[in-house]
PDB file of C-alpha atoms in Angstrom:
ATOM      1  CA  MET J1425      90.671   8.409   3.334  1.00 43.00           C
ATOM      2  CA  ASP J1426      93.632   9.376   5.577  1.00 44.00           C
ATOM      3  CA  ARG J1427      95.460   6.976   7.698  1.00 41.00           C
ATOM      4  CA  LYS J1428      93.738   7.924  10.945  1.00 41.00           C
ATOM      5  CA  ASP J1429      90.327   7.399   9.219  1.00 45.00           C
ATOM      6  CA  PHE J1430      91.589   4.143   7.871  1.00 39.00           C
ATOM      7  CA  LEU J1431      92.513   2.986  11.289  1.00 38.00           C
ATOM      8  CA  LYS J1432      89.104   3.962  12.697  1.00 38.00           C
ATOM      9  CA  LYS J1433      87.247   2.329   9.981  1.00 38.00           C
ATOM     10  CA  GLY J1434      89.387  -0.753   9.602  1.00 36.00           C
ATOM     11  CA  LEU J1435      89.713  -1.677  13.204  1.00 36.00           C
ATOM     12  CA  LEU J1436      85.966  -1.781  13.624  1.00 34.00           C
ATOM     13  CA  GLY J1437      86.176  -5.117  11.746  1.00 36.00           C
ATOM     14  CA  THR J1438      88.155  -7.494  13.687  1.00 38.00           C
ATOM     15  CA  GLY J1439      87.845 -10.565  11.433  1.00 44.00           C
ATOM     16  CA  MET J1440      86.072 -12.374  14.376  1.00 40.00           C
ATOM     17  CA  PHE J1441      82.469 -13.189  13.925  1.00 34.00           C
ATOM     18  CA  VAL J1442      80.364 -12.168  17.054  1.00 31.00           C
ATOM     19  CA  ALA J1443      78.481 -15.260  18.157  1.00 30.00           C
ATOM     20  CA  SER J1444      75.159 -15.160  19.911  1.00 28.00           C
ATOM     21  CA  ALA J1445      74.823 -16.109  23.540  1.00 28.00           C
ATOM     22  CA  SER J1446      72.745 -19.120  22.724  1.00 28.00           C
ATOM     23  CA  LEU J1447      75.768 -20.744  20.971  1.00 30.00           C
ATOM     24  CA  GLY J1448      77.752 -20.429  24.068  1.00 31.00           C
ATOM     25  CA  ASN J1449      81.233 -22.006  24.157  1.00 31.00           C
ATOM     26  CA  THR J1450      80.824 -23.976  20.879  1.00 30.00           C
ATOM     27  CA  MET J1451      82.146 -21.051  19.232  1.00 32.00           C
ATOM     28  CA  LYS J1452      84.946 -20.023  21.455  1.00 36.00           C
ATOM     29  CA  ASN J1453      88.432 -20.876  20.423  1.00 38.00           C
ATOM     30  CA  GLU J1454      91.236 -21.725  22.911  1.00 38.00           C
ATOM     31  CA  ILE J1455      92.952 -18.522  21.919  1.00 39.00           C
ATOM     32  CA  ASP J1456      91.244 -15.135  21.427  1.00 39.00           C
ATOM     33  CA  GLU J1457      92.854 -14.462  18.038  1.00 44.00           C
ATOM     34  CA  ILE J1458      92.281 -10.846  17.724  1.00 44.00           C
ATOM     35  CA  GLU J1459      90.901  -8.349  20.182  1.00 43.00           C
ATOM     36  CA  PRO J1460      89.121  -5.012  19.380  1.00 41.00           C
ATOM     37  CA  LEU J1461      91.944  -2.425  19.201  1.00 38.00           C
ATOM     38  CA  GLU J1462      92.081   1.226  19.889  1.00 37.00           C
ATOM     39  CA  PRO J1463      92.397   3.305  16.768  1.00 35.00           C
ATOM     40  CA  ILE J1464      95.481   5.272  17.838  1.00 28.00           C
ATOM     41  CA  GLY J1465      98.934   5.608  16.474  1.00 29.00           C
ATOM     42  CA  TYR J1466     100.579   5.299  13.093  1.00 35.00           C
ATOM     43  CA  ASN J1467     102.020   2.313  11.400  1.00 54.00           C
ATOM     44  CA  HIS J1468     104.126   3.858   8.672  1.00 49.00           C
ATOM     45  CA  LEU J1469     106.866   5.257  10.938  1.00 50.00           C
ATOM     46  CA  PRO J1470     109.986   6.106   8.877  1.00 50.00           C
ATOM     47  CA  ASN J1471     112.819   3.701   8.952  1.00 52.00           C
ATOM     48  CA  PRO J1472     115.973   5.625   9.989  1.00 55.00           C
ATOM     49  CA  ASP J1473     118.484   3.021   8.752  1.00 57.00           C
ATOM     50  CA  SER J1474     117.069   2.965   5.115  1.00 50.00           C
ATOM     51  CA  LYS J1475     118.083   4.928   2.175  1.00 51.00           C
ATOM     52  CA  ILE J1476     114.416   5.441   1.478  1.00 52.00           C
ATOM     53  CA  LYS J1477     113.489   6.163   5.102  1.00 59.00           C
ATOM     54  CA  ASP J1478     110.472   8.478   4.342  1.00 75.00           C
ATOM     55  CA  ASN J1479     108.510   5.806   2.782  1.00 89.00           C
ATOM     56  CA  SER J1480     109.632   2.446   4.279  1.00 92.00           C
ATOM     57  CA  VAL J1481     109.283   0.500   7.543  1.00 93.00           C
ATOM     58  CA  ILE J1482     111.331  -2.489   8.758  1.00 94.00           C
ATOM     59  CA  HIS J1483     110.334  -5.261  11.206  1.00 95.00           C
ATOM     60  CA  LYS J1484     113.276  -7.312  12.219  1.00 96.00           C
ATOM     61  CA  ALA J1485     112.437 -10.942  13.002  1.00 98.00           C
ATOM     62  CA  ASP J1486     113.371 -10.625  16.706  1.00 97.00           C
ATOM     63  CA  THR J1487     111.087  -7.600  17.248  1.00 96.00           C
ATOM     64  CA  ARG J1488     107.951  -9.558  16.446  1.00 97.00           C
ATOM     65  CA  GLY J1489     105.268 -10.398  19.106  1.00 96.00           C
ATOM     66  CA  LYS J1490     105.584 -13.926  20.372  1.00 95.00           C
ATOM     67  CA  ALA J1491     103.059 -16.201  21.766  1.00 93.00           C
ATOM     68  CA  ASP J1492     104.097 -19.645  23.197  1.00 94.00           C
ATOM     69  CA  HIS J1493     101.052 -21.787  24.090  1.00 93.00           C
ATOM     70  CA  GLY J1494     102.946 -24.992  24.296  1.00 93.00           C
ATOM     71  CA  TRP J1495     101.153 -26.678  21.334  1.00 93.00           C
ATOM     72  CA  LEU J1496     101.478 -23.409  19.376  1.00 94.00           C
ATOM     73  CA  VAL J1497     104.328 -21.050  18.919  1.00 95.00           C
ATOM     74  CA  SER J1498     103.366 -17.902  16.878  1.00 96.00           C
ATOM     75  CA  ASN J1499     105.411 -14.896  15.893  1.00 97.00           C
ATOM     76  CA  HIS J1500     103.255 -11.822  15.219  1.00 97.00           C
ATOM     77  CA  THR J1501     104.474  -9.135  12.734  1.00 96.00           C
ATOM     78  CA  PHE J1502     101.451  -7.060  13.587  1.00 95.00           C
ATOM     79  CA  SER J1503      99.453  -6.571  16.753  1.00 92.00           C
ATOM     80  CA  PHE J1504      97.444  -9.863  17.398  1.00 91.00           C
ATOM     81  CA  ALA J1505      95.883 -11.351  20.576  1.00 88.00           C
ATOM     82  CA  ASN J1506      98.092 -10.410  23.614  1.00 88.00           C
ATOM     83  CA  TYR J1507     100.672  -8.588  21.523  1.00 91.00           C
ATOM     84  CA  HIS J1508      99.550  -5.013  21.207  1.00 89.00           C
ATOM     85  CA  ASN J1509     101.893  -2.316  19.542  1.00 88.00           C
ATOM     86  CA  PRO J1510     100.051   0.789  18.337  1.00 85.00           C
ATOM     87  CA  GLU J1511     102.771   1.392  15.810  1.00 84.00           C
ATOM     88  CA  ARG J1512     102.379  -2.076  14.292  1.00 90.00           C
ATOM     89  CA  MET J1513      98.725  -2.532  13.772  1.00 89.00           C
ATOM     90  CA  HIS J1514      98.773  -3.100   9.916  1.00 91.00           C
ATOM     91  CA  PHE J1515     100.561  -2.366   6.686  1.00 93.00           C
ATOM     92  CA  GLY J1516      97.881  -0.835   4.537  1.00 91.00           C
ATOM     93  CA  VAL J1517      95.162  -3.558   4.250  1.00 92.00           C
ATOM     94  CA  LEU J1518      97.540  -6.199   5.437  1.00 94.00           C
ATOM     95  CA  ARG J1519      96.307  -6.809   8.960  1.00 93.00           C
ATOM     96  CA  VAL J1520      97.983 -10.055  10.220  1.00 95.00           C
ATOM     97  CA  LEU J1521     101.059 -11.881   9.417  1.00 97.00           C
ATOM     98  CA  ASN J1522     101.661 -14.786  11.784  1.00 97.00           C
ATOM     99  CA  ASP J1523     104.406 -17.272  11.569  1.00 98.00           C
ATOM    100  CA  ASP J1524     102.970 -20.392  13.251  1.00 96.00           C
ATOM    101  CA  LYS J1525     104.354 -23.726  14.557  1.00 95.00           C
ATOM    102  CA  VAL J1526     101.807 -26.293  15.676  1.00 95.00           C
ATOM    103  CA  GLU J1527     102.850 -29.481  17.608  1.00 95.00           C
ATOM    104  CA  ALA J1528     102.001 -32.917  16.319  1.00 93.00           C
ATOM    105  CA  GLY J1529      98.384 -33.731  16.594  1.00 92.00           C
ATOM    106  CA  ARG J1530      97.292 -30.402  17.986  1.00 93.00           C
ATOM    107  CA  GLY J1531      95.632 -27.378  16.421  1.00 89.00           C
ATOM    108  CA  PHE J1532      93.041 -24.592  16.339  1.00 90.00           C
ATOM    109  CA  GLY J1533      89.571 -25.808  17.437  1.00 89.00           C
ATOM    110  CA  THR J1534      86.504 -24.720  15.653  1.00 89.00           C
ATOM    111  CA  HIS J1535      86.218 -20.893  15.640  1.00 89.00           C
ATOM    112  CA  PRO J1536      84.560 -18.120  13.773  1.00 90.00           C
ATOM    113  CA  HIS J1537      85.572 -15.269  11.439  1.00 92.00           C
ATOM    114  CA  ASP J1538      83.732 -12.734   9.388  1.00 92.00           C
ATOM    115  CA  ASN J1539      84.681  -9.901   6.858  1.00 93.00           C
ATOM    116  CA  MET J1540      88.301 -10.873   6.495  1.00 94.00           C
ATOM    117  CA  GLU J1541      90.401 -12.455   3.612  1.00 96.00           C
ATOM    118  CA  ILE J1542      92.398 -15.225   5.166  1.00 96.00           C
ATOM    119  CA  ILE J1543      95.294 -16.770   3.500  1.00 97.00           C
ATOM    120  CA  SER J1544      97.441 -19.779   4.640  1.00 96.00           C
ATOM    121  CA  ILE J1545     100.801 -20.560   3.182  1.00 97.00           C
ATOM    122  CA  PRO J1546     102.109 -24.027   4.584  1.00 96.00           C
ATOM    123  CA  LEU J1547     105.869 -24.227   4.866  1.00 96.00           C
ATOM    124  CA  GLU J1548     106.291 -27.759   6.411  1.00 95.00           C
ATOM    125  CA  GLY J1549     103.948 -30.587   7.396  1.00 94.00           C
ATOM    126  CA  ASP J1550     100.248 -31.350   6.769  1.00 94.00           C
ATOM    127  CA  LEU J1551      97.624 -28.917   8.048  1.00 93.00           C
ATOM    128  CA  GLU J1552      94.034 -30.435   8.010  1.00 93.00           C
ATOM    129  CA  HIS J1553      91.278 -27.894   7.453  1.00 92.00           C
ATOM    130  CA  LYS J1554      87.408 -28.217   8.022  1.00 91.00           C
ATOM    131  CA  ASP J1555      84.753 -25.611   7.854  1.00 88.00           C
ATOM    132  CA  SER J1556      81.077 -24.889   8.095  1.00 92.00           C
ATOM    133  CA  MET J1557      80.750 -24.759   4.399  1.00 91.00           C
ATOM    134  CA  GLY J1558      81.492 -28.531   4.262  1.00 92.00           C
ATOM    135  CA  ASN J1559      85.056 -28.280   3.087  1.00 89.00           C
ATOM    136  CA  SER J1560      87.646 -30.871   4.347  1.00 92.00           C
ATOM    137  CA  ALA J1561      91.134 -30.534   3.023  1.00 92.00           C
ATOM    138  CA  ILE J1562      94.888 -31.154   3.737  1.00 94.00           C
ATOM    139  CA  ILE J1563      97.155 -28.360   2.774  1.00 93.00           C
ATOM    140  CA  ARG J1564     101.022 -28.827   2.425  1.00 94.00           C
ATOM    141  CA  SER J1565     104.028 -27.020   1.362  1.00 94.00           C
ATOM    142  CA  GLY J1566     103.555 -25.844  -2.208  1.00 94.00           C
ATOM    143  CA  ASP J1567      99.700 -25.206  -1.527  1.00 96.00           C
ATOM    144  CA  ILE J1568      97.979 -21.929  -1.050  1.00 97.00           C
ATOM    145  CA  GLN J1569      94.719 -21.747   0.848  1.00 96.00           C
ATOM    146  CA  VAL J1570      92.160 -18.867   0.940  1.00 97.00           C
ATOM    147  CA  MET J1571      88.983 -18.044   2.660  1.00 95.00           C
ATOM    148  CA  SER J1572      86.668 -15.103   2.248  1.00 96.00           C
ATOM    149  CA  ALA J1573      85.040 -15.149   5.628  1.00 94.00           C
ATOM    150  CA  GLY J1574      82.299 -12.592   4.479  1.00 93.00           C
ATOM    151  CA  THR J1575      79.116 -12.912   6.400  1.00 94.00           C
ATOM    152  CA  GLY J1576      80.632 -15.566   8.667  1.00 93.00           C
ATOM    153  CA  ILE J1577      82.267 -18.886   8.814  1.00 92.00           C
ATOM    154  CA  MET J1578      83.516 -21.372  11.401  1.00 93.00           C
ATOM    155  CA  HIS J1579      86.566 -23.575  10.752  1.00 92.00           C
ATOM    156  CA  SER J1580      89.328 -25.659  12.451  1.00 92.00           C
ATOM    157  CA  GLU J1581      93.032 -26.160  11.602  1.00 92.00           C
ATOM    158  CA  PHE J1582      94.855 -29.147  12.906  1.00 91.00           C
ATOM    159  CA  ASN J1583      98.369 -30.814  12.431  1.00 93.00           C
ATOM    160  CA  LYS J1584      97.273 -34.058  10.878  1.00 92.00           C
ATOM    161  CA  ASN J1585     100.489 -35.780  11.804  1.00 92.00           C
ATOM    162  CA  GLN J1586     101.483 -37.315  15.139  1.00 92.00           C
ATOM    163  CA  ASP J1587     105.225 -37.202  14.639  1.00 93.00           C
ATOM    164  CA  GLN J1588     106.069 -33.759  13.148  1.00 94.00           C
ATOM    165  CA  LEU J1589     105.392 -29.993  13.358  1.00 94.00           C
ATOM    166  CA  VAL J1590     103.327 -28.047  10.998  1.00 95.00           C
ATOM    167  CA  LYS J1591     104.810 -24.658  10.087  1.00 96.00           C
ATOM    168  CA  PHE J1592     102.636 -22.133   8.098  1.00 96.00           C
ATOM    169  CA  LEU J1593     102.102 -18.509   7.467  1.00 97.00           C
ATOM    170  CA  GLN J1594      98.623 -17.130   8.280  1.00 97.00           C
ATOM    171  CA  ILE J1595      97.855 -13.877   6.750  1.00 97.00           C
ATOM    172  CA  TRP J1596      94.664 -11.665   7.085  1.00 95.00           C
ATOM    173  CA  VAL J1597      93.785  -8.946   4.593  1.00 95.00           C
ATOM    174  CA  TYR J1598      90.850  -6.436   4.996  1.00 93.00           C
ATOM    175  CA  PRO J1599      88.500  -6.976   2.093  1.00 94.00           C
ATOM    176  CA  ASN J1600      87.094  -4.198  -0.184  1.00 93.00           C
ATOM    177  CA  LYS J1601      83.607  -5.599   0.107  1.00 93.00           C
ATOM    178  CA  ARG J1602      81.834  -6.449   3.366  1.00 92.00           C
ATOM    179  CA  ASN J1603      79.390  -9.330   3.912  1.00 94.00           C
ATOM    180  CA  VAL J1604      80.100 -11.321   0.802  1.00 95.00           C
ATOM    181  CA  THR J1605      79.119 -14.955   0.599  1.00 96.00           C
ATOM    182  CA  PRO J1606      81.749 -17.040   2.294  1.00 96.00           C
ATOM    183  CA  ARG J1607      84.038 -19.268   0.096  1.00 95.00           C
ATOM    184  CA  TYR J1608      87.007 -21.500   0.203  1.00 94.00           C
ATOM    185  CA  ASP J1609      89.658 -22.358  -2.300  1.00 95.00           C
ATOM    186  CA  GLN J1610      93.120 -23.943  -2.391  1.00 95.00           C
ATOM    187  CA  ILE J1611      95.652 -24.683  -5.137  1.00 96.00           C
ATOM    188  CA  THR J1612      98.893 -26.452  -5.645  1.00 96.00           C
ATOM    189  CA  LEU J1613     101.710 -24.424  -7.099  1.00 94.00           C
ATOM    190  CA  ASP J1614     104.247 -25.567  -9.700  1.00 92.00           C
ATOM    191  CA  LYS J1615     107.350 -24.481  -7.716  1.00 85.00           C
ATOM    192  CA  THR J1616     109.496 -24.397 -10.840  1.00 90.00           C
ATOM    193  CA  ASP J1617     107.593 -21.217 -11.820  1.00 92.00           C
ATOM    194  CA  GLY J1618     109.097 -19.566  -8.814  1.00 93.00           C
ATOM    195  CA  LYS J1619     112.860 -20.426  -9.586  1.00 96.00           C
ATOM    196  CA  ASN J1620     114.774 -17.281  -9.677  1.00 97.00           C
ATOM    197  CA  LYS J1621     111.733 -15.127 -10.441  1.00 97.00           C
ATOM    198  CA  PHE J1622     108.435 -14.213  -8.775  1.00 97.00           C
ATOM    199  CA  GLN J1623     105.516 -16.408  -9.180  1.00 97.00           C
ATOM    200  CA  GLN J1624     102.012 -14.914  -8.690  1.00 97.00           C
ATOM    201  CA  ILE J1625     100.093 -16.696  -6.088  1.00 98.00           C
ATOM    202  CA  LEU J1626      97.222 -14.388  -5.317  1.00 98.00           C
ATOM    203  CA  SER J1627      95.342 -11.540  -7.165  1.00 98.00           C
ATOM    204  CA  PRO J1628      91.832  -9.837  -7.303  1.00 98.00           C
ATOM    205  CA  ASN J1629      91.069 -11.733 -10.472  1.00 97.00           C
ATOM    206  CA  PRO J1630      89.649 -15.264 -10.342  1.00 95.00           C
ATOM    207  CA  ASP J1631      91.029 -15.743 -13.914  1.00 95.00           C
ATOM    208  CA  ASP J1632      94.607 -14.844 -13.092  1.00 95.00           C
ATOM    209  CA  GLU J1633      97.183 -17.084 -11.786  1.00 95.00           C
ATOM    210  CA  GLY J1634      96.864 -18.265  -8.124  1.00 96.00           C
ATOM    211  CA  VAL J1635      93.938 -17.793  -5.736  1.00 97.00           C
ATOM    212  CA  TRP J1636      91.978 -14.637  -5.577  1.00 98.00           C
ATOM    213  CA  ILE J1637      90.527 -12.314  -2.857  1.00 98.00           C
ATOM    214  CA  HIS J1638      88.055  -9.405  -2.558  1.00 97.00           C
ATOM    215  CA  GLN J1639      90.841  -6.895  -2.585  1.00 97.00           C
ATOM    216  CA  ASP J1640      93.200  -5.231  -5.059  1.00 97.00           C
ATOM    217  CA  ALA J1641      96.193  -7.210  -3.786  1.00 98.00           C
ATOM    218  CA  TRP J1642      98.872  -9.373  -5.394  1.00 98.00           C
ATOM    219  CA  PHE J1643     101.034 -11.680  -3.735  1.00 98.00           C
ATOM    220  CA  HIS J1644     104.201 -13.403  -5.180  1.00 98.00           C
ATOM    221  CA  LEU J1645     106.516 -16.100  -4.073  1.00 98.00           C
ATOM    222  CA  GLY J1646     110.129 -16.563  -5.442  1.00 97.00           C
ATOM    223  CA  ASN J1647     113.055 -18.791  -4.654  1.00 97.00           C
ATOM    224  CA  PHE J1648     116.388 -17.319  -5.624  1.00 98.00           C
ATOM    225  CA  GLU J1649     119.988 -18.454  -5.943  1.00 98.00           C
ATOM    226  CA  ASN J1650     122.704 -16.328  -4.423  1.00 98.00           C
ATOM    227  CA  ASN J1651     123.228 -12.848  -6.165  1.00 98.00           C
ATOM    228  CA  ILE J1652     120.330 -13.138  -8.420  1.00 98.00           C
ATOM    229  CA  GLU J1653     118.765  -9.678  -8.991  1.00 98.00           C
ATOM    230  CA  THR J1654     115.225  -8.872  -9.997  1.00 98.00           C
ATOM    231  CA  ASN J1655     112.870  -5.988 -10.392  1.00 98.00           C
ATOM    232  CA  TYR J1656     109.242  -5.941  -9.011  1.00 98.00           C
ATOM    233  CA  GLN J1657     106.726  -3.675 -10.682  1.00 98.00           C
ATOM    234  CA  LEU J1658     103.738  -2.713  -8.439  1.00 98.00           C
ATOM    235  CA  LYS J1659     100.444  -3.698  -9.977  1.00 97.00           C
ATOM    236  CA  LYS J1660      98.437  -0.652  -8.883  1.00 97.00           C
ATOM    237  CA  LYS J1661      99.054   3.005  -8.184  1.00 95.00           C
ATOM    238  CA  GLY J1662      98.608   3.650  -4.411  1.00 92.00           C
ATOM    239  CA  ASN J1663      99.665   0.191  -3.434  1.00 95.00           C
ATOM    240  CA  GLY J1664     102.665  -0.514  -1.313  1.00 95.00           C
ATOM    241  CA  VAL J1665     104.641  -3.773  -1.002  1.00 97.00           C
ATOM    242  CA  TYR J1666     105.438  -5.640   2.195  1.00 97.00           C
ATOM    243  CA  ALA J1667     108.373  -8.142   1.772  1.00 98.00           C
ATOM    244  CA  PHE J1668     108.839 -11.159   4.058  1.00 98.00           C
ATOM    245  CA  ILE J1669     111.970 -13.203   3.957  1.00 98.00           C
ATOM    246  CA  ILE J1670     110.841 -16.778   4.385  1.00 98.00           C
ATOM    247  CA  LYS J1671     114.365 -17.985   4.404  1.00 98.00           C
ATOM    248  CA  GLY J1672     117.791 -16.817   3.381  1.00 98.00           C
ATOM    249  CA  SER J1673     118.769 -13.232   2.989  1.00 98.00           C
ATOM    250  CA  ALA J1674     118.334 -10.370   0.483  1.00 98.00           C
ATOM    251  CA  GLU J1675     118.700  -6.713  -0.204  1.00 98.00           C
ATOM    252  CA  ILE J1676     115.522  -4.722  -1.180  1.00 97.00           C
ATOM    253  CA  GLU J1677     116.133  -1.105  -2.223  1.00 94.00           C
ATOM    254  CA  GLY J1678     119.538  -1.303  -0.468  1.00 92.00           C
ATOM    255  CA  GLN J1679     117.945  -2.512   2.896  1.00 95.00           C
ATOM    256  CA  LYS J1680     119.628  -5.786   4.156  1.00 96.00           C
ATOM    257  CA  LEU J1681     117.214  -8.339   5.343  1.00 98.00           C
ATOM    258  CA  GLU J1682     117.663 -11.647   7.118  1.00 98.00           C
ATOM    259  CA  GLU J1683     115.325 -14.713   7.560  1.00 98.00           C
ATOM    260  CA  ARG J1684     111.923 -13.799   8.865  1.00 98.00           C
ATOM    261  CA  ASP J1685     112.494 -10.017   8.559  1.00 98.00           C
ATOM    262  CA  GLY J1686     109.693  -7.828   7.142  1.00 97.00           C
ATOM    263  CA  PHE J1687     110.168  -4.720   4.973  1.00 96.00           C
ATOM    264  CA  GLY J1688     107.427  -2.504   3.818  1.00 95.00           C
ATOM    265  CA  VAL J1689     107.746   0.223   1.176  1.00 94.00           C
ATOM    266  CA  TRP J1690     105.116   2.638  -0.287  1.00 93.00           C
ATOM    267  CA  ASP J1691     105.016   5.614  -2.721  1.00 92.00           C
ATOM    268  CA  ILE J1692     107.043   3.714  -5.332  1.00 94.00           C
ATOM    269  CA  SER J1693     106.410   2.023  -8.650  1.00 96.00           C
ATOM    270  CA  ASP J1694     108.998  -0.700  -8.421  1.00 97.00           C
ATOM    271  CA  LEU J1695     111.456  -2.509  -6.261  1.00 96.00           C
ATOM    272  CA  GLN J1696     114.982  -3.663  -6.821  1.00 97.00           C
ATOM    273  CA  ILE J1697     115.579  -7.027  -5.116  1.00 98.00           C
ATOM    274  CA  LYS J1698     118.880  -8.982  -4.770  1.00 98.00           C
ATOM    275  CA  ALA J1699     119.217 -12.351  -3.056  1.00 98.00           C
ATOM    276  CA  THR J1700     122.349 -12.470  -0.874  1.00 98.00           C
ATOM    277  CA  SER J1701     122.256 -16.199  -0.026  1.00 98.00           C
ATOM    278  CA  GLU J1702     121.462 -19.489  -1.701  1.00 97.00           C
ATOM    279  CA  ASN J1703     117.823 -20.651  -1.585  1.00 96.00           C
ATOM    280  CA  THR J1704     116.385 -17.345  -0.576  1.00 98.00           C
ATOM    281  CA  GLU J1705     112.709 -17.428  -0.456  1.00 98.00           C
ATOM    282  CA  ILE J1706     110.686 -14.260  -0.525  1.00 98.00           C
ATOM    283  CA  LEU J1707     107.081 -13.443  -0.247  1.00 98.00           C
ATOM    284  CA  LEU J1708     105.818 -10.131  -1.745  1.00 98.00           C
ATOM    285  CA  MET J1709     102.548  -8.727  -0.770  1.00 98.00           C
ATOM    286  CA  ASP J1710     101.371  -5.839  -2.986  1.00 98.00           C
ATOM    287  CA  VAL J1711      98.542  -4.120  -1.166  1.00 96.00           C
ATOM    288  CA  PRO J1712      96.356  -0.983  -0.909  1.00 94.00           C
ATOM    289  CA  MET J1713      97.682   1.520   1.679  1.00 91.00           C
ATOM    290  CA  THR J1714      94.112   2.794   2.301  1.00 86.00           C
ATOM    291  CA  MET J1715      90.637   1.310   2.317  1.00 77.00           C
TER     292      MET J1715
END
């Protein structure tokens, strides 16, 4: 499937479950998270400042879309809600990468999703989750949460505390199977496993380390001291890697990256990565580039 066909097919599924009229506003969230999008434009435009410009794209932190709702401040790496950029719809099957801050005691009211793999990575604070499958949980820094929305779920996410922000990454990945049975899972990482190396936090295999999703994707987290170098080997031919600098700075394949920058590379088998500051935290998302 070529990229135009991928867009046309992939954008038919928005990740939002369509509620019947009889349910009325009970299923309407305060924010329309993702709107149906026109299947136009390319998302793998060459990066003119890179040594490997024909197969990379860079998204600097200050070029992201931003939504400030008062109780929520969200930076969108890819088109989302009112931020629409036809050149930044997705990176392969990676559809959403939102960097969210939620005010004390506030949050996302009950709202629906379908046919999307949704991953949450808390960075600070306590995020309270409830869903239509009967799950109720608190996720904190060091936890990884995953939901397979499948045939349809409803859930809410709230800042449990009244005196501090919650900061977390919300990530959506197109699944490789539609209309699966919805499911929920969360794990707590041993952060020492990610010291100066990449720790696997997600894969397609329920028996592997980390959570799993319905997609040939692998996520890794690492926290590196200054000048530590490492090599990342892609897990599957045809996949690309999207790197997100959570904090600190790094060089990836010679590309200098600062905090909250994103850098995607495809048509490669491995990546050379060097931390260029203390306590550099990097999220790698190894994902298929086509459906």
